């Protein structure tokens, strides 16, 4: 998790710094402003990490700055009898006006800040000159967020799904080892390994949310919107089911060994290894489309345990096979 956050943070920080520098340069070249710091600040605000919608952020920034500047300019016409009272009044009314429209938080924040800046450092620096710089910064922010640095929404989903499948395969191989050694401790270790995959499930859910947001609010995302929705539907529908059924199987296996069940059917261990291989195969493909799911595997009804204590494990394994088949199937095939 930490290395993924580091990678995403590095990407966002690089894009934001580059956008700030470009906005600063363009404001100097286009408007001749010697130190257009507000252009760089606006680009940073528009590209803030974790925003679900950079377009709304940019539009809200422009609206808030415009409201604040207008209110600040009006406040400058009021006699400066009590400077602090005039500044507080300008901030109050600019925030109030910006809040009336049910807009994102950036709008009233920027409205209040802009009104205060106009009264504190003057309209020559913080007035419409600042609005021009902010327009440059917001435009550069949109360029980066919509075109240049937009991540591929499919990559995030597939990466998380691949890790989930690989970790489940590792846990299943641990279950197969427990069946070979007939050791309850090995079964408990495999159960723990599978339970740790919950972090992968959470990551997959986060990736699906991010991909759906990108598909709605970015140019690159819109181009892949149909594929994103279909892939997200498949994974969100069946990932929890696959994870839960794997835990149930490992728990049933540990219970059977703890209760002193007789020797497990040899075919059961082979079947667990086959399912682990299918998980790894699906992880290797890692792309959208129909997958080979459970074709070629004989039905579990052909495995008959001598000890009835193994029947719950077989039933749970059948559930996992069904979940894996659905997880690896094109969602359009299930309609």
GROMACS .gro file of C-alpha atoms in nm, residues 54 66 91-92 114 120 125 150 155 178 220 223 303-304 326 332:
model
   16
   54UNK     CA    1  -1.049   1.873  -1.148
   66UNK     CA    2  -1.412   3.661  -0.947
   91UNK     CA    3  -1.488   3.859   0.351
   92UNK     CA    4  -1.829   3.791   0.506
  114UNK     CA    5  -0.970   3.722  -0.280
  120UNK     CA    6  -0.493   4.413   0.212
  125UNK     CA    7  -0.188   4.346  -0.739
  150UNK     CA    8  -0.457   1.175  -1.687
  155UNK     CA    9  -0.457   0.027  -1.536
  178UNK     CA   10  -0.180  -2.819   0.437
  220UNK     CA   11  -0.898   1.018  -2.162
  223UNK     CA   12  -1.271   0.763  -2.442
  303UNK     CA   13  -1.461  -3.613  -0.567
  304UNK     CA   14  -1.610  -3.833  -0.295
  326UNK     CA   15  -1.780  -1.522  -1.280
  332UNK     CA   16  -2.201  -0.900  -2.090
   0.00000   0.00000   0.00000
